[in-house]
Short mmCIF file of C-alpha atoms in Angstrom, two decimals:
data_model
loop_
_atom_site.label_atom_id
_atom_site.label_comp_id
_atom_site.label_asym_id
_atom_site.label_seq_id
_atom_site.Cartn_x
_atom_site.Cartn_y
_atom_site.Cartn_z
CA MET A 1 0.08 0.07 -0.09
CA LYS A 2 1.47 3.44 -1.09
CA GLU A 3 2.22 5.69 1.93
CA PRO A 4 0.74 9.20 1.77
CA THR A 5 3.03 11.90 0.68
CA THR A 6 4.33 14.58 3.02
CA THR A 7 2.37 17.17 0.89
CA THR A 8 -0.94 15.23 1.15
CA THR A 9 -0.32 14.90 4.98
CA ALA A 10 0.15 18.54 5.46
CA ARG A 11 -2.93 19.24 3.40
CA GLU A 12 -4.93 16.80 5.54
CA SER A 13 -3.55 18.50 8.69
CA GLU A 14 -4.13 22.04 7.30
CA SER A 15 -7.82 21.00 6.48
CA GLU A 16 -8.43 19.48 9.74
CA SER A 17 -6.89 22.65 11.37
CA ASP A 18 -9.60 24.69 9.40
CA GLY A 19 -12.31 22.53 10.61
CA HIS A 20 -11.46 22.73 14.31
CA SER A 21 -11.15 26.68 13.91
CA LEU A 22 -14.67 26.79 12.13
CA CYS A 23 -16.15 24.78 14.89
CA LYS A 24 -14.64 27.00 17.52
CA ASP A 25 -16.18 29.97 15.98
CA ILE A 26 -19.85 28.44 15.70
CA PRO A 27 -20.83 29.45 19.35
CA ASN A 28 -19.66 33.15 18.65
CA LEU A 29 -21.54 33.01 15.19
CA LEU A 30 -24.75 31.53 17.04
CA SER A 31 -24.51 34.27 19.67
CA SER A 32 -24.30 37.11 17.05
CA PHE A 33 -27.35 35.42 15.18
CA VAL A 34 -29.17 35.37 18.32
CA GLU A 35 -28.59 38.97 19.34
CA THR A 36 -29.38 40.30 15.78
CA PHE A 37 -32.54 38.33 16.12
CA VAL A 38 -33.36 39.85 19.42
CA ASP A 39 -32.60 43.44 18.16
CA PHE A 40 -34.86 42.91 15.24
CA SER A 41 -37.65 41.70 17.23
CA VAL A 42 -37.43 44.42 19.66
CA SER A 43 -36.80 47.32 17.32
CA GLY A 44 -37.33 46.44 13.72
CA LEU A 45 -33.77 47.04 13.02
CA PHE A 46 -30.81 44.98 11.81
CA LEU A 47 -27.72 45.92 13.88
CA LEU A 48 -24.65 43.79 13.61
CA PRO A 49 -23.48 43.12 17.19
CA LYS A 50 -20.71 44.85 18.87
CA HIS A 51 -18.85 43.00 21.72
CA PRO A 52 -17.24 45.27 23.94
CA PRO A 53 -16.41 43.85 27.55
CA ASN A 54 -19.81 43.11 29.23
CA PRO A 55 -20.00 43.27 32.94
CA LEU A 56 -23.08 40.97 32.62
CA SER A 57 -20.92 38.13 31.20
CA SER A 58 -20.89 35.20 33.86
CA SER A 59 -17.15 35.22 33.53
CA SER A 60 -16.88 38.68 35.01
CA SER A 61 -16.69 38.93 38.56
CA SER A 62 -19.89 40.49 40.16
CA SER A 63 -17.80 41.90 42.88
CA SER A 64 -15.15 43.70 40.68
CA SER A 65 -14.90 47.39 41.33
CA SER A 66 -11.82 48.11 39.27
CA PRO A 67 -12.29 50.99 36.81
CA SER A 68 -13.45 50.22 33.24
CA SER A 69 -11.03 49.04 30.74
CA LEU A 70 -12.90 50.77 27.92
CA PRO A 71 -11.21 53.75 26.08
CA PRO A 72 -12.13 57.13 27.64
CA LEU A 73 -15.32 58.82 26.29
CA ARG A 74 -14.36 61.72 24.08
CA THR A 75 -15.21 65.19 25.65
CA ARG A 76 -13.79 67.47 23.36
CA TYR A 77 -14.25 67.96 19.62
CA PRO A 78 -12.69 70.49 17.21
CA PRO A 79 -15.09 72.85 15.22
CA VAL A 80 -17.04 70.92 12.47
CA ASP A 81 -18.51 72.37 9.33
CA ARG A 82 -21.97 71.54 10.26
CA LEU A 83 -23.42 70.76 13.62
CA ILE A 84 -27.12 69.96 14.60
CA ALA A 85 -28.50 70.20 18.21
CA LEU A 86 -31.41 68.27 18.94
CA GLY A 87 -33.50 68.70 22.21
CA ASP A 88 -35.29 66.47 24.51
CA LEU A 89 -37.13 63.39 22.68
CA HIS A 90 -39.12 61.78 25.60
CA GLY A 91 -40.13 58.50 23.88
CA ASP A 92 -41.66 60.11 20.75
CA LEU A 93 -40.14 58.26 17.57
CA ASP A 94 -42.18 60.23 15.12
CA LYS A 95 -41.03 63.53 16.18
CA THR A 96 -37.53 62.35 16.49
CA LYS A 97 -37.73 61.41 12.76
CA GLN A 98 -39.35 64.66 11.83
CA SER A 99 -36.62 66.76 13.60
CA LEU A 100 -33.81 64.70 11.77
CA ARG A 101 -35.72 65.22 8.41
CA LEU A 102 -35.97 68.98 9.20
CA SER A 103 -32.32 68.96 9.81
CA GLY A 104 -31.57 67.33 6.46
CA LEU A 105 -29.98 64.39 8.07
CA ILE A 106 -32.30 61.36 7.29
CA ASP A 107 -34.16 60.67 4.07
CA ALA A 108 -37.92 59.26 3.74
CA SER A 109 -36.44 55.80 4.22
CA ASP A 110 -34.80 56.89 7.68
CA ARG A 111 -31.32 56.56 6.14
CA TRP A 112 -28.35 59.11 7.15
CA VAL A 113 -27.92 61.53 4.38
CA GLY A 114 -26.29 64.14 6.50
CA GLY A 115 -22.72 63.40 5.37
CA PRO A 116 -20.11 64.74 7.71
CA THR A 117 -22.66 66.64 9.87
CA THR A 118 -22.26 66.08 13.66
CA LEU A 119 -25.53 65.64 15.52
CA VAL A 120 -25.67 66.18 19.42
CA GLN A 121 -28.72 64.95 21.04
CA ILE A 122 -29.07 66.65 24.53
CA GLY A 123 -30.57 63.83 26.47
CA ASP A 124 -33.99 62.86 27.87
CA VAL A 125 -34.89 60.03 25.28
CA LEU A 126 -36.67 58.13 28.27
CA ASP A 127 -40.00 58.67 30.05
CA ARG A 128 -43.21 60.27 28.78
CA GLY A 129 -43.71 58.24 25.68
CA GLY A 130 -43.90 54.68 24.28
CA ASP A 131 -40.94 54.40 21.93
CA GLU A 132 -38.17 54.77 24.27
CA ILE A 133 -36.25 51.59 23.33
CA LYS A 134 -36.94 52.25 19.66
CA ILE A 135 -35.24 55.42 19.77
CA LEU A 136 -32.14 54.19 21.61
CA TYR A 137 -31.76 51.63 18.64
CA PHE A 138 -32.60 54.21 15.96
CA LEU A 139 -29.91 56.55 17.33
CA GLU A 140 -27.42 53.72 17.48
CA LYS A 141 -28.07 52.93 13.69
CA LEU A 142 -27.60 56.65 12.95
CA LYS A 143 -24.29 56.48 14.71
CA ARG A 144 -23.06 53.67 12.55
CA GLU A 145 -24.26 55.14 9.27
CA ALA A 146 -23.11 58.67 10.02
CA ALA A 147 -19.59 57.10 10.68
CA LYS A 148 -19.38 55.73 7.16
CA TYR A 149 -19.81 59.35 5.71
CA GLY A 150 -17.40 61.15 8.11
CA GLY A 151 -20.32 62.26 10.23
CA ASN A 152 -20.97 61.79 14.02
CA VAL A 153 -23.81 61.25 16.36
CA ILE A 154 -23.17 62.27 19.83
CA CYS A 155 -25.87 61.18 22.61
CA MET A 156 -25.92 62.71 26.17
CA ASN A 157 -27.32 61.82 29.35
CA GLY A 158 -30.39 63.79 30.63
CA ASN A 159 -31.86 63.97 34.09
CA HIS A 160 -34.50 61.13 33.02
CA GLU A 161 -31.77 58.72 31.97
CA ILE A 162 -30.15 59.29 35.42
CA MET A 163 -33.53 58.80 37.19
CA ASN A 164 -34.26 55.55 35.38
CA ILE A 165 -30.95 54.10 36.21
CA GLU A 166 -31.60 54.91 39.75
CA GLY A 167 -35.16 53.19 39.53
CA ASP A 168 -37.02 56.25 39.41
CA PHE A 169 -39.94 55.55 37.21
CA ARG A 170 -42.45 58.59 37.88
CA PHE A 171 -42.55 59.70 34.60
CA ALA A 172 -42.81 56.34 32.73
CA THR A 173 -45.99 55.89 30.66
CA LYS A 174 -47.99 52.50 30.65
CA GLU A 175 -47.07 52.36 26.82
CA GLY A 176 -43.40 52.76 27.89
CA LEU A 177 -43.53 49.85 30.34
CA GLU A 178 -45.14 47.66 27.85
CA GLU A 179 -42.40 48.28 25.58
CA PHE A 180 -39.88 47.14 28.18
CA ARG A 181 -41.98 44.21 28.89
CA ALA A 182 -41.86 43.13 25.35
CA TRP A 183 -38.04 43.70 25.29
CA ALA A 184 -37.61 41.49 28.31
CA HIS A 185 -39.65 38.86 26.70
CA TRP A 186 -37.40 38.67 23.41
CA TYR A 187 -34.32 39.09 25.48
CA SER A 188 -35.29 36.13 27.72
CA ILE A 189 -35.75 33.99 24.49
CA GLY A 190 -32.49 35.10 23.31
CA ASN A 191 -30.66 33.91 26.59
CA GLN A 192 -32.51 30.73 26.27
CA MET A 193 -31.19 30.09 22.85
CA LYS A 194 -27.69 30.99 23.85
CA ALA A 195 -27.98 28.62 26.99
CA LEU A 196 -28.40 25.59 24.54
CA SER A 197 -25.17 26.23 22.84
CA GLN A 198 -21.96 24.64 24.19
CA GLY A 199 -18.98 27.02 24.20
CA LEU A 200 -20.71 30.15 25.19
CA ASP A 201 -20.83 31.60 28.88
CA LYS A 202 -24.10 30.95 30.60
CA PRO A 203 -26.18 34.23 30.38
CA CYS A 204 -26.67 36.06 33.43
CA ASP A 205 -30.41 36.43 34.57
CA PRO A 206 -31.09 40.27 34.32
CA PHE A 207 -33.93 39.70 36.64
CA HIS A 208 -31.78 38.48 39.41
CA GLY A 209 -32.83 40.11 42.77
CA ILE A 210 -35.81 41.97 41.48
CA PRO A 211 -39.01 41.30 43.51
CA PHE A 212 -41.97 39.94 41.91
CA VAL A 213 -44.39 42.26 43.85
CA PHE A 214 -44.19 45.95 44.64
CA ARG A 215 -46.22 47.78 47.15
CA GLY A 216 -48.58 50.31 45.49
CA ILE A 217 -48.03 48.94 41.83
CA LYS A 218 -50.98 47.53 40.04
CA GLU A 219 -50.60 44.00 38.94
CA ASP A 220 -51.19 44.79 35.19
CA ILE A 221 -47.81 46.66 35.10
CA VAL A 222 -45.51 44.71 37.52
CA GLU A 223 -43.93 42.87 34.48
CA GLY A 224 -43.25 46.22 32.89
CA VAL A 225 -41.84 47.67 35.97
CA ARG A 226 -39.58 44.50 36.62
CA ALA A 227 -38.35 44.72 32.99
CA ARG A 228 -37.58 48.33 33.16
CA ILE A 229 -35.56 47.71 36.36
CA ALA A 230 -33.77 44.86 34.71
CA ALA A 231 -33.03 46.76 31.68
CA LEU A 232 -31.90 50.08 33.08
CA ARG A 233 -30.31 49.61 36.43
CA PRO A 234 -26.28 49.80 36.74
CA ARG A 235 -25.06 46.79 34.70
CA GLY A 236 -28.43 46.45 33.08
CA PRO A 237 -28.48 45.08 29.47
CA LEU A 238 -29.85 48.38 27.82
CA SER A 239 -28.03 50.65 30.20
CA VAL A 240 -24.79 49.26 29.53
CA ARG A 241 -25.16 48.89 25.89
CA PHE A 242 -26.74 52.34 25.19
CA LEU A 243 -26.67 54.83 28.05
CA SER A 244 -23.10 53.93 29.22
CA GLU A 245 -21.94 55.25 25.81
CA ASN A 246 -23.55 58.58 26.30
CA VAL A 247 -21.66 61.72 27.54
CA THR A 248 -22.76 63.95 30.29
CA VAL A 249 -20.96 67.10 28.96
CA VAL A 250 -19.36 67.56 25.65
CA VAL A 251 -17.50 70.53 23.83
CA VAL A 252 -17.81 70.72 20.15
CA GLY A 253 -15.91 73.74 18.77
CA GLU A 254 -17.01 76.83 20.41
CA SER A 255 -20.32 75.18 22.00
CA VAL A 256 -20.57 73.64 25.44
CA PHE A 257 -23.46 71.05 25.69
CA VAL A 258 -24.95 69.94 28.82
CA HIS A 259 -28.47 68.81 29.72
CA GLY A 260 -29.19 71.19 32.57
CA GLY A 261 -26.26 73.33 33.11
CA LEU A 262 -22.96 73.86 34.19
CA LEU A 263 -21.70 75.74 37.45
CA PRO A 264 -18.09 76.68 38.46
CA GLU A 265 -17.89 73.71 40.80
CA HIS A 266 -18.80 71.24 38.04
CA VAL A 267 -16.14 72.51 35.59
CA SER A 268 -13.55 72.21 38.87
CA ILE A 269 -14.37 68.60 39.08
CA GLY A 270 -13.36 68.19 35.34
CA LEU A 271 -15.42 67.70 32.36
CA GLU A 272 -13.55 64.44 31.40
CA ARG A 273 -13.81 63.02 35.05
CA MET A 274 -17.62 63.43 35.06
CA ASN A 275 -18.05 61.64 31.85
CA GLU A 276 -15.77 58.82 33.02
CA GLU A 277 -17.44 58.57 36.39
CA VAL A 278 -21.02 58.61 35.04
CA ARG A 279 -20.16 55.89 32.47
CA ASP A 280 -18.42 53.66 35.25
CA TRP A 281 -21.22 54.11 37.65
CA ILE A 282 -23.70 53.04 34.80
CA ARG A 283 -21.65 49.86 34.00
CA GLY A 284 -21.41 49.09 37.82
CA GLU A 285 -17.84 49.79 37.89
CA LEU A 286 -17.68 52.84 39.86
CA LYS A 287 -15.27 52.81 42.85
CA GLY A 288 -17.61 52.18 46.03
CA LYS A 289 -20.19 50.52 44.08
CA LEU A 290 -22.54 53.32 44.57
CA THR A 291 -26.25 52.48 43.54
CA ARG A 292 -26.93 56.27 43.13
CA ALA A 293 -25.59 58.58 40.63
CA PRO A 294 -22.56 60.61 41.34
CA ARG A 295 -23.23 63.67 43.38
CA TYR A 296 -23.19 66.18 40.53
CA CYS A 297 -25.95 64.45 38.86
CA ARG A 298 -28.36 64.76 41.91
CA GLY A 299 -30.31 67.69 43.21
CA ARG A 300 -31.37 71.15 41.81
CA ASP A 301 -27.74 72.15 41.04
CA ALA A 302 -26.79 68.96 39.23
CA VAL A 303 -25.64 69.07 35.62
CA VAL A 304 -28.68 67.39 34.50
CA TRP A 305 -31.18 69.28 36.60
CA LEU A 306 -29.91 72.95 36.80
CA ARG A 307 -32.23 75.64 35.48
CA ASN A 308 -30.09 78.85 36.44
CA PHE A 309 -29.77 79.69 32.70
CA SER A 310 -33.37 78.41 31.49
CA HIS A 311 -35.81 80.63 33.29
CA GLU A 312 -38.63 81.97 31.15
CA SER A 313 -37.56 85.50 32.10
CA ALA A 314 -34.02 86.43 30.75
CA SER A 315 -33.65 89.10 33.66
CA LYS A 316 -33.74 85.91 36.10
CA CYS A 317 -30.95 83.92 34.41
CA ASP A 318 -27.59 83.90 36.08
CA CYS A 319 -25.67 85.40 33.14
CA SER A 320 -22.49 86.35 35.41
CA ALA A 321 -22.24 82.65 36.60
CA LEU A 322 -22.61 81.56 32.93
CA GLU A 323 -19.89 84.00 31.84
CA HIS A 324 -17.48 82.34 34.64
CA VAL A 325 -17.94 79.07 33.40
CA LEU A 326 -17.47 79.90 29.76
CA SER A 327 -14.35 81.70 30.52
CA THR A 328 -12.83 78.44 32.13
CA ILE A 329 -13.48 76.22 29.22
CA PRO A 330 -10.86 76.91 26.59
CA GLY A 331 -12.53 78.37 23.43
CA ALA A 332 -16.14 78.22 24.58
CA LYS A 333 -18.44 80.95 23.58
CA ARG A 334 -21.91 79.50 24.29
CA MET A 335 -23.70 76.84 26.39
CA ILE A 336 -26.45 74.80 24.77
CA MET A 337 -28.82 73.09 27.04
CA GLY A 338 -32.20 71.30 27.13
CA HIS A 339 -34.22 70.04 30.17
CA THR A 340 -36.53 73.18 30.50
CA ILE A 341 -39.32 73.41 27.98
CA GLN A 342 -39.30 76.68 26.05
CA GLN A 343 -42.84 77.26 24.98
CA LEU A 344 -41.77 80.18 22.67
CA GLY A 345 -39.51 77.47 20.85
CA ILE A 346 -35.62 77.61 20.66
CA ASN A 347 -34.23 80.87 22.17
CA SER A 348 -31.41 82.48 23.80
CA VAL A 349 -30.44 84.67 26.67
CA CYS A 350 -27.33 86.32 27.93
CA ASP A 351 -26.25 87.79 24.67
CA ASP A 352 -26.68 84.43 22.73
CA ARG A 353 -24.34 82.77 25.30
CA ALA A 354 -27.11 80.55 26.47
CA ILE A 355 -29.15 78.72 24.17
CA ARG A 356 -32.14 76.64 25.29
CA ILE A 357 -33.27 73.94 22.75
CA ASP A 358 -35.85 71.94 24.70
CA VAL A 359 -39.12 72.81 22.70
CA GLY A 360 -41.28 70.11 24.47
CA MET A 361 -41.89 68.39 20.97
CA SER A 362 -42.89 64.87 22.37
CA ARG A 363 -46.63 64.25 22.64
CA GLY A 364 -46.04 63.25 26.45
CA CYS A 365 -44.85 66.92 26.86
CA ILE A 366 -46.61 69.85 25.14
CA ASN A 367 -46.52 68.35 21.66
CA GLY A 368 -44.44 71.24 20.31
CA LEU A 369 -43.61 71.69 16.76
CA PRO A 370 -40.09 70.12 15.83
CA GLU A 371 -37.14 72.51 15.97
CA VAL A 372 -33.46 72.19 15.93
CA LEU A 373 -30.28 74.37 16.18
CA GLU A 374 -27.83 74.62 13.46
CA ILE A 375 -24.23 75.87 13.65
CA ARG A 376 -22.10 76.19 10.36
CA GLY A 377 -18.43 76.47 11.27
CA ASN A 378 -17.85 79.41 13.43
CA SER A 379 -21.07 81.11 12.22
CA GLN A 380 -23.70 82.24 14.68
CA PRO A 381 -26.41 79.61 15.44
CA ARG A 382 -29.74 79.69 13.73
CA ILE A 383 -32.94 77.90 14.03
CA LEU A 384 -34.55 75.50 11.71
CA THR A 385 -38.18 75.04 12.34
CA SER A 386 -41.39 73.41 11.14
CA ASN A 387 -43.46 76.24 12.57
CA PRO A 388 -44.56 78.40 9.44
CA LEU A 389 -45.35 81.22 11.67
CA TYR A 390 -41.81 81.97 12.10
CA GLN A 391 -41.29 82.15 8.26
CA ASN A 392 -39.09 85.43 7.48
CA LYS A 393 -39.35 86.55 11.24
CA TYR A 394 -37.03 85.35 13.95
CA LYS A 395 -36.06 82.00 12.70
CA SER A 396 -34.65 80.37 9.57
CA THR A 397 -36.47 77.48 7.83
CA SER A 398 -33.93 76.86 5.21
CA SER A 399 -30.10 76.54 5.45
CA ASP A 400 -29.98 78.83 2.40
CA ASN A 401 -31.31 81.73 4.30
CA PRO A 402 -29.20 84.42 5.70
CA LEU A 403 -28.32 84.14 9.43
CA VAL A 404 -31.45 85.07 11.63
CA LEU A 405 -30.47 85.87 15.21
CA LEU A 406 -32.22 83.98 18.07
CA PRO A 407 -34.96 85.79 19.61
CA GLU A 408 -34.33 86.61 23.55
CA HIS A 409 -37.01 84.61 25.67
CA GLY A 410 -39.66 87.16 26.60
CA HIS A 411 -39.49 89.44 23.51
CA ALA A 412 -42.35 89.59 21.09
CA GLY A 413 -42.59 86.77 18.85
CA PRO A 414 -45.12 84.19 17.62
CA LYS A 415 -45.83 81.17 19.82
CA PRO A 416 -45.60 77.99 18.28
CA VAL A 417 -48.82 76.01 17.58
CA GLN A 418 -49.55 73.42 20.33
CA VAL A 419 -51.69 70.41 20.48
CA LYS A 420 -52.95 69.46 24.09
CA ALA A 421 -51.07 66.34 25.17
#
C-alpha cells in the first residue's frame, strides 16, 4: 500500500485545523445571530452586534470594582463644518424622525444623508412616551451610518436617564412599560437560545434580585416595572449597551453641551472626569459600588437638573455665573442646554451665550413643533423650524437663508402652535 506523501499529509492537517477553527467559531456566530434576532424583534432594525467587555457576562466577577478598561469617552471635539443640536425626545419616535428630516440628516427611508454633519442629542430620550427603546436603537443605527460618511452622532445623558438608572420611574408611561415588557420577553428568549449552545458563557439573569411584587404597583404593570428595572439599572443590558456610551457634558468647537447647565464647581471637578465617572457608574464599575448617581448628577444644582440659565424671564438667568463658566473652558463661547421646555421655541439669553433647545416636542410633553439648532463652522447659530409662523421673522426655515439671530426669551414673537398632550 502506497504511503501518503508529506504534501498530502500537510494538506489534510491544514484542512483538519481549518475545521477545528470553524467549529470553535460556531458558538460566537450563533451568539451574534441570536443578538441580531433579538434586536430585530425589539426594534425592527438589523444591527450587527458589537462585543465590548460586558459586565453581565458570567465570566466577569460581579464583585469587581475595578475601573472600566474601555477607552475614555471623548469630551472635546474641534469645530465642525455643520452641527445640529437636537433637544429632549421623551419617547416620541415620530417627532424624532421629523426633527432629523427637518435637519436634512435622514431621508424618507430613515437613512443617514447628513454626510459629515455632527448631531448632538442633548438627552432625555426616556420617559413620557412609548418609543423609548426604539429611539435608543434608532440613534445607534444613525451613529453607525453617519460614521461611514465622516459624520458623528453624540448622545447625552439627561436627568431622565439618570432617574431611570436609579429606579425612579415616576414619568414612565403605561406604553413605555409595555415596550420594556416586550423587550424582556425577546431578551429572555435570546438567553434561552444561547444557553443551548456549548462553548458560550451561561447568560446571566437580568432579573436577578428583582422582586415579583411591589407595594402600590398595579398587577397589570408589574412585569413592565420589573423589565424596566432589569434593563436600566446599573449593569443592566440596555443601560450598559446604550446609556453608558452617552456623555454627560461635551464641547464641540465653541459650544458646550449639557442637559441642565454647568456651574463653576462642576468645571472644577473636570468635564472628562464627570463623563468617566457617570459611565463607570452605569456599568456598575464606579469605585465604591454606588447605587446612586455621582453627586453632581443629583439635586437642583446638578448638571442634568440645573435651571439657572433656563428661566422663562431672561432677567432671572444667572448670566454672570454663565460667563464665569465659559471663561474657564478653553474656546467656549456658548452653552447649549435642554431640560426646561421653552414654549416660545428655541431661544437664547445672556447675549446668545445661553441657548435653550428643549421645545417640548414629544406628545408626552406639550406636543411642540419640531425645531433644531444649526451651527455652520464658526457662524452664529440659527434655528430650523417646522413652524410656518416663524417664516421670515425670527427663525430660519432653510439653510440657504441668511443668518437670523435668536430671539431673546420674553421678547415679542409668535408662539408655536401647540396640541394638547
